[in-house]
Amino acid sequence: MYGFIWRHIPGPRPVKILVALLLLVAVFLLLMEVVYPWVSTLMPYNDVSV
């Protein structure tokens, strides 16, 4: 899978490294801002009663 992504990024090696890092940052931000907050609302530990 990573080879597939690496082969399809255009440009020489430094450009590929930069684009790959930008993709990693984008995936990280998507997970932190969208996916994890949505999943945390589904978790049962939010229904705490004392």
mmCIF file with all atom_site columns, N, CA, C and O in Angstrom:
data_model
loop_
_atom_site.group_PDB
_atom_site.id
_atom_site.type_symbol
_atom_site.label_atom_id
_atom_site.label_alt_id
_atom_site.label_comp_id
_atom_site.label_asym_id
_atom_site.label_entity_id
_atom_site.label_seq_id
_atom_site.pdbx_PDB_ins_code
_atom_site.Cartn_x
_atom_site.Cartn_y
_atom_site.Cartn_z
_atom_site.occupancy
_atom_site.B_iso_or_equiv
_atom_site.pdbx_formal_charge
_atom_site.auth_seq_id
_atom_site.auth_comp_id
_atom_site.auth_asym_id
_atom_site.auth_atom_id
_atom_site.pdbx_PDB_model_num
ATOM 1   N N  . MET A 1 1  ? 0.814   -1.179 0.000  1.00 0.00 ? 1  MET A N  1
ATOM 2   C CA . MET A 1 1  ? 0.000   0.000  0.000  1.00 0.00 ? 1  MET A CA 1
ATOM 3   C C  . MET A 1 1  ? 0.865   1.254  0.000  1.00 0.00 ? 1  MET A C  1
ATOM 4   O O  . MET A 1 1  ? 0.598   2.193  -0.730 1.00 0.00 ? 1  MET A O  1
ATOM 5   N N  . TYR A 1 2  ? 1.900   1.262  0.843  1.00 0.00 ? 2  TYR A N  1
ATOM 6   C CA . TYR A 1 2  ? 2.756   2.443  0.889  1.00 0.00 ? 2  TYR A CA 1
ATOM 7   C C  . TYR A 1 2  ? 3.532   2.614  -0.411 1.00 0.00 ? 2  TYR A C  1
ATOM 8   O O  . TYR A 1 2  ? 3.763   3.734  -0.849 1.00 0.00 ? 2  TYR A O  1
ATOM 9   N N  . GLY A 1 3  ? 3.920   1.507  -1.011 1.00 0.00 ? 3  GLY A N  1
ATOM 10  C CA . GLY A 1 3  ? 4.584   1.573  -2.314 1.00 0.00 ? 3  GLY A CA 1
ATOM 11  C C  . GLY A 1 3  ? 3.667   2.134  -3.382 1.00 0.00 ? 3  GLY A C  1
ATOM 12  O O  . GLY A 1 3  ? 4.102   2.899  -4.248 1.00 0.00 ? 3  GLY A O  1
ATOM 13  N N  . PHE A 1 4  ? 2.411   1.765  -3.324 1.00 0.00 ? 4  PHE A N  1
ATOM 14  C CA . PHE A 1 4  ? 1.423   2.291  -4.269 1.00 0.00 ? 4  PHE A CA 1
ATOM 15  C C  . PHE A 1 4  ? 1.307   3.805  -4.130 1.00 0.00 ? 4  PHE A C  1
ATOM 16  O O  . PHE A 1 4  ? 1.312   4.532  -5.121 1.00 0.00 ? 4  PHE A O  1
ATOM 17  N N  . ILE A 1 5  ? 1.213   4.283  -2.890 1.00 0.00 ? 5  ILE A N  1
ATOM 18  C CA . ILE A 1 5  ? 1.121   5.728  -2.657 1.00 0.00 ? 5  ILE A CA 1
ATOM 19  C C  . ILE A 1 5  ? 2.404   6.410  -3.109 1.00 0.00 ? 5  ILE A C  1
ATOM 20  O O  . ILE A 1 5  ? 2.368   7.453  -3.764 1.00 0.00 ? 5  ILE A O  1
ATOM 21  N N  . TRP A 1 6  ? 3.551   5.828  -2.769 1.00 0.00 ? 6  TRP A N  1
ATOM 22  C CA . TRP A 1 6  ? 4.846   6.430  -3.115 1.00 0.00 ? 6  TRP A CA 1
ATOM 23  C C  . TRP A 1 6  ? 5.004   6.551  -4.630 1.00 0.00 ? 6  TRP A C  1
ATOM 24  O O  . TRP A 1 6  ? 5.508   7.545  -5.131 1.00 0.00 ? 6  TRP A O  1
ATOM 25  N N  . ARG A 1 7  ? 4.584   5.522  -5.370 1.00 0.00 ? 7  ARG A N  1
ATOM 26  C CA . ARG A 1 7  ? 4.716   5.556  -6.833 1.00 0.00 ? 7  ARG A CA 1
ATOM 27  C C  . ARG A 1 7  ? 3.797   6.577  -7.475 1.00 0.00 ? 7  ARG A C  1
ATOM 28  O O  . ARG A 1 7  ? 4.095   7.084  -8.553 1.00 0.00 ? 7  ARG A O  1
ATOM 29  N N  . HIS A 1 8  ? 2.673   6.902  -6.846 1.00 0.00 ? 8  HIS A N  1
ATOM 30  C CA . HIS A 1 8  ? 1.706   7.811  -7.452 1.00 0.00 ? 8  HIS A CA 1
ATOM 31  C C  . HIS A 1 8  ? 1.886   9.267  -7.047 1.00 0.00 ? 8  HIS A C  1
ATOM 32  O O  . HIS A 1 8  ? 1.188   10.129 -7.571 1.00 0.00 ? 8  HIS A O  1
ATOM 33  N N  . ILE A 1 9  ? 2.803   9.546  -6.136 1.00 0.00 ? 9  ILE A N  1
ATOM 34  C CA . ILE A 1 9  ? 3.104   10.938 -5.799 1.00 0.00 ? 9  ILE A CA 1
ATOM 35  C C  . ILE A 1 9  ? 4.066   11.462 -6.861 1.00 0.00 ? 9  ILE A C  1
ATOM 36  O O  . ILE A 1 9  ? 5.108   10.863 -7.105 1.00 0.00 ? 9  ILE A O  1
ATOM 37  N N  . PRO A 1 10 ? 3.727   12.570 -7.507 1.00 0.00 ? 10 PRO A N  1
ATOM 38  C CA . PRO A 1 10 ? 4.592   13.080 -8.575 1.00 0.00 ? 10 PRO A CA 1
ATOM 39  C C  . PRO A 1 10 ? 5.813   13.810 -8.021 1.00 0.00 ? 10 PRO A C  1
ATOM 40  O O  . PRO A 1 10 ? 5.814   14.294 -6.897 1.00 0.00 ? 10 PRO A O  1
ATOM 41  N N  . GLY A 1 11 ? 6.860   13.884 -8.824 1.00 0.00 ? 11 GLY A N  1
ATOM 42  C CA . GLY A 1 11 ? 8.026   14.697 -8.494 1.00 0.00 ? 11 GLY A CA 1
ATOM 43  C C  . GLY A 1 11 ? 9.223   13.889 -8.042 1.00 0.00 ? 11 GLY A C  1
ATOM 44  O O  . GLY A 1 11 ? 9.160   12.671 -7.888 1.00 0.00 ? 11 GLY A O  1
ATOM 45  N N  . PRO A 1 12 ? 10.323  14.591 -7.819 1.00 0.00 ? 12 PRO A N  1
ATOM 46  C CA . PRO A 1 12 ? 11.539  13.922 -7.331 1.00 0.00 ? 12 PRO A CA 1
ATOM 47  C C  . PRO A 1 12 ? 11.394  13.559 -5.847 1.00 0.00 ? 12 PRO A C  1
ATOM 48  O O  . PRO A 1 12 ? 10.404  13.894 -5.192 1.00 0.00 ? 12 PRO A O  1
ATOM 49  N N  . ARG A 1 13 ? 12.400  12.888 -5.318 1.00 0.00 ? 13 ARG A N  1
ATOM 50  C CA . ARG A 1 13 ? 12.357  12.362 -3.949 1.00 0.00 ? 13 ARG A CA 1
ATOM 51  C C  . ARG A 1 13 ? 12.045  13.427 -2.892 1.00 0.00 ? 13 ARG A C  1
ATOM 52  O O  . ARG A 1 13 ? 11.200  13.164 -2.024 1.00 0.00 ? 13 ARG A O  1
ATOM 53  N N  . PRO A 1 14 ? 12.675  14.616 -2.914 1.00 0.00 ? 14 PRO A N  1
ATOM 54  C CA . PRO A 1 14 ? 12.342  15.602 -1.862 1.00 0.00 ? 14 PRO A CA 1
ATOM 55  C C  . PRO A 1 14 ? 10.879  16.045 -1.898 1.00 0.00 ? 14 PRO A C  1
ATOM 56  O O  . PRO A 1 14 ? 10.253  16.241 -0.854 1.00 0.00 ? 14 PRO A O  1
ATOM 57  N N  . VAL A 1 15 ? 10.324  16.168 -3.093 1.00 0.00 ? 15 VAL A N  1
ATOM 58  C CA . VAL A 1 15 ? 8.915   16.547 -3.222 1.00 0.00 ? 15 VAL A CA 1
ATOM 59  C C  . VAL A 1 15 ? 8.025   15.419 -2.718 1.00 0.00 ? 15 VAL A C  1
ATOM 60  O O  . VAL A 1 15 ? 7.022   15.654 -2.033 1.00 0.00 ? 15 VAL A O  1
ATOM 61  N N  . LYS A 1 16 ? 8.378   14.192 -3.026 1.00 0.00 ? 16 LYS A N  1
ATOM 62  C CA . LYS A 1 16 ? 7.606   13.045 -2.548 1.00 0.00 ? 16 LYS A CA 1
ATOM 63  C C  . LYS A 1 16 ? 7.608   12.976 -1.032 1.00 0.00 ? 16 LYS A C  1
ATOM 64  O O  . LYS A 1 16 ? 6.585   12.678 -0.413 1.00 0.00 ? 16 LYS A O  1
ATOM 65  N N  . ILE A 1 17 ? 8.754   13.240 -0.426 1.00 0.00 ? 17 ILE A N  1
ATOM 66  C CA . ILE A 1 17 ? 8.840   13.215 1.037  1.00 0.00 ? 17 ILE A CA 1
ATOM 67  C C  . ILE A 1 17 ? 7.955   14.301 1.632  1.00 0.00 ? 17 ILE A C  1
ATOM 68  O O  . ILE A 1 17 ? 7.224   14.059 2.597  1.00 0.00 ? 17 ILE A O  1
ATOM 69  N N  . LEU A 1 18 ? 7.985   15.480 1.058  1.00 0.00 ? 18 LEU A N  1
ATOM 70  C CA . LEU A 1 18 ? 7.164   16.583 1.555  1.00 0.00 ? 18 LEU A CA 1
ATOM 71  C C  . LEU A 1 18 ? 5.673   16.272 1.411  1.00 0.00 ? 18 LEU A C  1
ATOM 72  O O  . LEU A 1 18 ? 4.893   16.476 2.352  1.00 0.00 ? 18 LEU A O  1
ATOM 73  N N  . VAL A 1 19 ? 5.279   15.756 0.276  1.00 0.00 ? 19 VAL A N  1
ATOM 74  C CA . VAL A 1 19 ? 3.871   15.419 0.055  1.00 0.00 ? 19 VAL A CA 1
ATOM 75  C C  . VAL A 1 19 ? 3.442   14.288 0.991  1.00 0.00 ? 19 VAL A C  1
ATOM 76  O O  . VAL A 1 19 ? 2.339   14.318 1.549  1.00 0.00 ? 19 VAL A O  1
ATOM 77  N N  . ALA A 1 20 ? 4.310   13.307 1.203  1.00 0.00 ? 20 ALA A N  1
ATOM 78  C CA . ALA A 1 20 ? 3.983   12.213 2.112  1.00 0.00 ? 20 ALA A CA 1
ATOM 79  C C  . ALA A 1 20 ? 3.811   12.728 3.545  1.00 0.00 ? 20 ALA A C  1
ATOM 80  O O  . ALA A 1 20 ? 2.888   12.305 4.263  1.00 0.00 ? 20 ALA A O  1
ATOM 81  N N  . LEU A 1 21 ? 4.655   13.638 3.972  1.00 0.00 ? 21 LEU A N  1
ATOM 82  C CA . LEU A 1 21 ? 4.515   14.227 5.306  1.00 0.00 ? 21 LEU A CA 1
ATOM 83  C C  . LEU A 1 21 ? 3.223   15.024 5.420  1.00 0.00 ? 21 LEU A C  1
ATOM 84  O O  . LEU A 1 21 ? 2.537   14.958 6.450  1.00 0.00 ? 21 LEU A O  1
ATOM 85  N N  . LEU A 1 22 ? 2.879   15.766 4.378  1.00 0.00 ? 22 LEU A N  1
ATOM 86  C CA . LEU A 1 22 ? 1.617   16.507 4.388  1.00 0.00 ? 22 LEU A CA 1
ATOM 87  C C  . LEU A 1 22 ? 0.412   15.569 4.457  1.00 0.00 ? 22 LEU A C  1
ATOM 88  O O  . LEU A 1 22 ? -0.570  15.866 5.145  1.00 0.00 ? 22 LEU A O  1
ATOM 89  N N  . LEU A 1 23 ? 0.496   14.440 3.766  1.00 0.00 ? 23 LEU A N  1
ATOM 90  C CA . LEU A 1 23 ? -0.581  13.457 3.844  1.00 0.00 ? 23 LEU A CA 1
ATOM 91  C C  . LEU A 1 23 ? -0.708  12.881 5.250  1.00 0.00 ? 23 LEU A C  1
ATOM 92  O O  . LEU A 1 23 ? -1.819  12.704 5.766  1.00 0.00 ? 23 LEU A O  1
ATOM 93  N N  . LEU A 1 24 ? 0.416   12.607 5.893  1.00 0.00 ? 24 LEU A N  1
ATOM 94  C CA . LEU A 1 24 ? 0.384   12.089 7.259  1.00 0.00 ? 24 LEU A CA 1
ATOM 95  C C  . LEU A 1 24 ? -0.225  13.102 8.221  1.00 0.00 ? 24 LEU A C  1
ATOM 96  O O  . LEU A 1 24 ? -1.039  12.749 9.081  1.00 0.00 ? 24 LEU A O  1
ATOM 97  N N  . VAL A 1 25 ? 0.143   14.358 8.078  1.00 0.00 ? 25 VAL A N  1
ATOM 98  C CA . VAL A 1 25 ? -0.406  15.405 8.932  1.00 0.00 ? 25 VAL A CA 1
ATOM 99  C C  . VAL A 1 25 ? -1.908  15.546 8.688  1.00 0.00 ? 25 VAL A C  1
ATOM 100 O O  . VAL A 1 25 ? -2.691  15.699 9.639  1.00 0.00 ? 25 VAL A O  1
ATOM 101 N N  . ALA A 1 26 ? -2.331  15.471 7.440  1.00 0.00 ? 26 ALA A N  1
ATOM 102 C CA . ALA A 1 26 ? -3.758  15.588 7.119  1.00 0.00 ? 26 ALA A CA 1
ATOM 103 C C  . ALA A 1 26 ? -4.560  14.438 7.729  1.00 0.00 ? 26 ALA A C  1
ATOM 104 O O  . ALA A 1 26 ? -5.642  14.656 8.287  1.00 0.00 ? 26 ALA A O  1
ATOM 105 N N  . VAL A 1 27 ? -4.034  13.237 7.658  1.00 0.00 ? 27 VAL A N  1
ATOM 106 C CA . VAL A 1 27 ? -4.725  12.082 8.246  1.00 0.00 ? 27 VAL A CA 1
ATOM 107 C C  . VAL A 1 27 ? -4.787  12.228 9.763  1.00 0.00 ? 27 VAL A C  1
ATOM 108 O O  . VAL A 1 27 ? -5.821  11.966 10.389 1.00 0.00 ? 27 VAL A O  1
ATOM 109 N N  . PHE A 1 28 ? -3.693  12.667 10.373 1.00 0.00 ? 28 PHE A N  1
ATOM 110 C CA . PHE A 1 28 ? -3.652  12.871 11.818 1.00 0.00 ? 28 PHE A CA 1
ATOM 111 C C  . PHE A 1 28 ? -4.701  13.901 12.256 1.00 0.00 ? 28 PHE A C  1
ATOM 112 O O  . PHE A 1 28 ? -5.457  13.672 13.204 1.00 0.00 ? 28 PHE A O  1
ATOM 113 N N  . LEU A 1 29 ? -4.760  15.029 11.557 1.00 0.00 ? 29 LEU A N  1
ATOM 114 C CA . LEU A 1 29 ? -5.726  16.066 11.905 1.00 0.00 ? 29 LEU A CA 1
ATOM 115 C C  . LEU A 1 29 ? -7.170  15.597 11.690 1.00 0.00 ? 29 LEU A C  1
ATOM 116 O O  . LEU A 1 29 ? -8.055  15.917 12.489 1.00 0.00 ? 29 LEU A O  1
ATOM 117 N N  . LEU A 1 30 ? -7.406  14.854 10.629 1.00 0.00 ? 30 LEU A N  1
ATOM 118 C CA . LEU A 1 30 ? -8.742  14.316 10.384 1.00 0.00 ? 30 LEU A CA 1
ATOM 119 C C  . LEU A 1 30 ? -9.167  13.394 11.521 1.00 0.00 ? 30 LEU A C  1
ATOM 120 O O  . LEU A 1 30 ? -10.297 13.475 12.010 1.00 0.00 ? 30 LEU A O  1
ATOM 121 N N  . LEU A 1 31 ? -8.256  12.538 11.960 1.00 0.00 ? 31 LEU A N  1
ATOM 122 C CA . LEU A 1 31 ? -8.577  11.642 13.069 1.00 0.00 ? 31 LEU A CA 1
ATOM 123 C C  . LEU A 1 31 ? -8.854  12.415 14.350 1.00 0.00 ? 31 LEU A C  1
ATOM 124 O O  . LEU A 1 31 ? -9.825  12.139 15.060 1.00 0.00 ? 31 LEU A O  1
ATOM 125 N N  . MET A 1 32 ? -8.011  13.388 14.668 1.00 0.00 ? 32 MET A N  1
ATOM 126 C CA . MET A 1 32 ? -8.141  14.121 15.929 1.00 0.00 ? 32 MET A CA 1
ATOM 127 C C  . MET A 1 32 ? -9.356  15.048 15.952 1.00 0.00 ? 32 MET A C  1
ATOM 128 O O  . MET A 1 32 ? -9.954  15.236 17.004 1.00 0.00 ? 32 MET A O  1
ATOM 129 N N  . GLU A 1 33 ? -9.716  15.622 14.834 1.00 0.00 ? 33 GLU A N  1
ATOM 130 C CA . GLU A 1 33 ? -10.792 16.610 14.810 1.00 0.00 ? 33 GLU A CA 1
ATOM 131 C C  . GLU A 1 33 ? -12.163 16.032 14.475 1.00 0.00 ? 33 GLU A C  1
ATOM 132 O O  . GLU A 1 33 ? -13.175 16.603 14.864 1.00 0.00 ? 33 GLU A O  1
ATOM 133 N N  . VAL A 1 34 ? -12.209 14.910 13.773 1.00 0.00 ? 34 VAL A N  1
ATOM 134 C CA . VAL A 1 34 ? -13.493 14.390 13.308 1.00 0.00 ? 34 VAL A CA 1
ATOM 135 C C  . VAL A 1 34 ? -13.775 12.994 13.865 1.00 0.00 ? 34 VAL A C  1
ATOM 136 O O  . VAL A 1 34 ? -14.805 12.770 14.502 1.00 0.00 ? 34 VAL A O  1
ATOM 137 N N  . VAL A 1 35 ? -12.883 12.074 13.636 1.00 0.00 ? 35 VAL A N  1
ATOM 138 C CA . VAL A 1 35 ? -13.163 10.666 13.933 1.00 0.00 ? 35 VAL A CA 1
ATOM 139 C C  . VAL A 1 35 ? -13.179 10.399 15.434 1.00 0.00 ? 35 VAL A C  1
ATOM 140 O O  . VAL A 1 35 ? -14.141 9.824  15.954 1.00 0.00 ? 35 VAL A O  1
ATOM 141 N N  . TYR A 1 36 ? -12.139 10.788 16.162 1.00 0.00 ? 36 TYR A N  1
ATOM 142 C CA . TYR A 1 36 ? -12.074 10.483 17.590 1.00 0.00 ? 36 TYR A CA 1
ATOM 143 C C  . TYR A 1 36 ? -13.174 11.163 18.402 1.00 0.00 ? 36 TYR A C  1
ATOM 144 O O  . TYR A 1 36 ? -13.759 10.513 19.281 1.00 0.00 ? 36 TYR A O  1
ATOM 145 N N  . PRO A 1 37 ? -13.517 12.433 18.148 1.00 0.00 ? 37 PRO A N  1
ATOM 146 C CA . PRO A 1 37 ? -14.651 13.006 18.886 1.00 0.00 ? 37 PRO A CA 1
ATOM 147 C C  . PRO A 1 37 ? -15.975 12.285 18.605 1.00 0.00 ? 37 PRO A C  1
ATOM 148 O O  . PRO A 1 37 ? -16.791 12.106 19.501 1.00 0.00 ? 37 PRO A O  1
ATOM 149 N N  . TRP A 1 38 ? -16.180 11.868 17.366 1.00 0.00 ? 38 TRP A N  1
ATOM 150 C CA . TRP A 1 38 ? -17.396 11.138 17.036 1.00 0.00 ? 38 TRP A CA 1
ATOM 151 C C  . TRP A 1 38 ? -17.436 9.797  17.765 1.00 0.00 ? 38 TRP A C  1
ATOM 152 O O  . TRP A 1 38 ? -18.460 9.418  18.330 1.00 0.00 ? 38 TRP A O  1
ATOM 153 N N  . VAL A 1 39 ? -16.318 9.080  17.794 1.00 0.00 ? 39 VAL A N  1
ATOM 154 C CA . VAL A 1 39 ? -16.271 7.781  18.457 1.00 0.00 ? 39 VAL A CA 1
ATOM 155 C C  . VAL A 1 39 ? -16.439 7.944  19.968 1.00 0.00 ? 39 VAL A C  1
ATOM 156 O O  . VAL A 1 39 ? -17.074 7.112  20.612 1.00 0.00 ? 39 VAL A O  1
ATOM 157 N N  . SER A 1 40 ? -15.897 9.006  20.537 1.00 0.00 ? 40 SER A N  1
ATOM 158 C CA . SER A 1 40 ? -15.996 9.182  21.992 1.00 0.00 ? 40 SER A CA 1
ATOM 159 C C  . SER A 1 40 ? -17.438 9.393  22.442 1.00 0.00 ? 40 SER A C  1
ATOM 160 O O  . SER A 1 40 ? -17.780 9.058  23.570 1.00 0.00 ? 40 SER A O  1
ATOM 161 N N  . THR A 1 41 ? -18.296 9.939  21.565 1.00 0.00 ? 41 THR A N  1
ATOM 162 C CA . THR A 1 41 ? -19.707 10.074 21.946 1.00 0.00 ? 41 THR A CA 1
ATOM 163 C C  . THR A 1 41 ? -20.408 8.727  21.984 1.00 0.00 ? 41 THR A C  1
ATOM 164 O O  . THR A 1 41 ? -21.449 8.597  22.628 1.00 0.00 ? 41 THR A O  1
ATOM 165 N N  . LEU A 1 42 ? -19.870 7.734  21.331 1.00 0.00 ? 42 LEU A N  1
ATOM 166 C CA . LEU A 1 42 ? -20.474 6.401  21.308 1.00 0.00 ? 42 LEU A CA 1
ATOM 167 C C  . LEU A 1 42 ? -19.984 5.505  22.433 1.00 0.00 ? 42 LEU A C  1
ATOM 168 O O  . LEU A 1 42 ? -20.548 4.433  22.660 1.00 0.00 ? 42 LEU A O  1
ATOM 169 N N  . MET A 1 43 ? -18.949 5.914  23.138 1.00 0.00 ? 43 MET A N  1
ATOM 170 C CA . MET A 1 43 ? -18.364 5.094  24.192 1.00 0.00 ? 43 MET A CA 1
ATOM 171 C C  . MET A 1 43 ? -19.226 5.142  25.457 1.00 0.00 ? 43 MET A C  1
ATOM 172 O O  . MET A 1 43 ? -19.764 6.190  25.808 1.00 0.00 ? 43 MET A O  1
ATOM 173 N N  . PRO A 1 44 ? -19.330 4.027  26.167 1.00 0.00 ? 44 PRO A N  1
ATOM 174 C CA . PRO A 1 44 ? -20.194 3.978  27.344 1.00 0.00 ? 44 PRO A CA 1
ATOM 175 C C  . PRO A 1 44 ? -19.639 4.724  28.568 1.00 0.00 ? 44 PRO A C  1
ATOM 176 O O  . PRO A 1 44 ? -20.374 4.953  29.518 1.00 0.00 ? 44 PRO A O  1
ATOM 177 N N  . TYR A 1 45 ? -18.373 5.093  28.585 1.00 0.00 ? 45 TYR A N  1
ATOM 178 C CA . TYR A 1 45 ? -17.839 5.753  29.768 1.00 0.00 ? 45 TYR A CA 1
ATOM 179 C C  . TYR A 1 45 ? -18.367 7.175  29.932 1.00 0.00 ? 45 TYR A C  1
ATOM 180 O O  . TYR A 1 45 ? -18.128 7.800  30.958 1.00 0.00 ? 45 TYR A O  1
ATOM 181 N N  . ASN A 1 46 ? -19.127 7.697  28.971 1.00 0.00 ? 46 ASN A N  1
ATOM 182 C CA . ASN A 1 46 ? -19.753 9.014  29.120 1.00 0.00 ? 46 ASN A CA 1
ATOM 183 C C  . ASN A 1 46 ? -21.045 8.951  29.936 1.00 0.00 ? 46 ASN A C  1
ATOM 184 O O  . ASN A 1 46 ? -21.564 9.967  30.362 1.00 0.00 ? 46 ASN A O  1
ATOM 185 N N  . ASP A 1 47 ? -21.577 7.756  30.148 1.00 0.00 ? 47 ASP A N  1
ATOM 186 C CA . ASP A 1 47 ? -22.834 7.574  30.891 1.00 0.00 ? 47 ASP A CA 1
ATOM 187 C C  . ASP A 1 47 ? -22.537 7.200  32.341 1.00 0.00 ? 47 ASP A C  1
ATOM 188 O O  . ASP A 1 47 ? -22.911 6.129  32.818 1.00 0.00 ? 47 ASP A O  1
ATOM 189 N N  . VAL A 1 48 ? -21.895 8.075  33.058 1.00 0.00 ? 48 VAL A N  1
ATOM 190 C CA . VAL A 1 48 ? -21.486 7.797  34.438 1.00 0.00 ? 48 VAL A CA 1
ATOM 191 C C  . VAL A 1 48 ? -22.515 8.400  35.394 1.00 0.00 ? 48 VAL A C  1
ATOM 192 O O  . VAL A 1 48 ? -22.909 9.547  35.250 1.00 0.00 ? 48 VAL A O  1
ATOM 193 N N  . SER A 1 49 ? -22.932 7.605  36.338 1.00 0.00 ? 49 SER A N  1
ATOM 194 C CA . SER A 1 49 ? -23.807 8.136  37.391 1.00 0.00 ? 49 SER A CA 1
ATOM 195 C C  . SER A 1 49 ? -23.227 7.710  38.744 1.00 0.00 ? 49 SER A C  1
ATOM 196 O O  . SER A 1 49 ? -22.768 6.587  38.916 1.00 0.00 ? 49 SER A O  1
ATOM 197 N N  . VAL A 1 50 ? -23.291 8.631  39.677 1.00 0.00 ? 50 VAL A N  1
ATOM 198 C CA . VAL A 1 50 ? -22.706 8.356  40.993 1.00 0.00 ? 50 VAL A CA 1
ATOM 199 C C  . VAL A 1 50 ? -23.822 8.193  42.005 1.00 0.00 ? 50 VAL A C  1
ATOM 200 O O  . VAL A 1 50 ? -24.751 8.916  42.046 1.00 0.00 ? 50 VAL A O  1
#
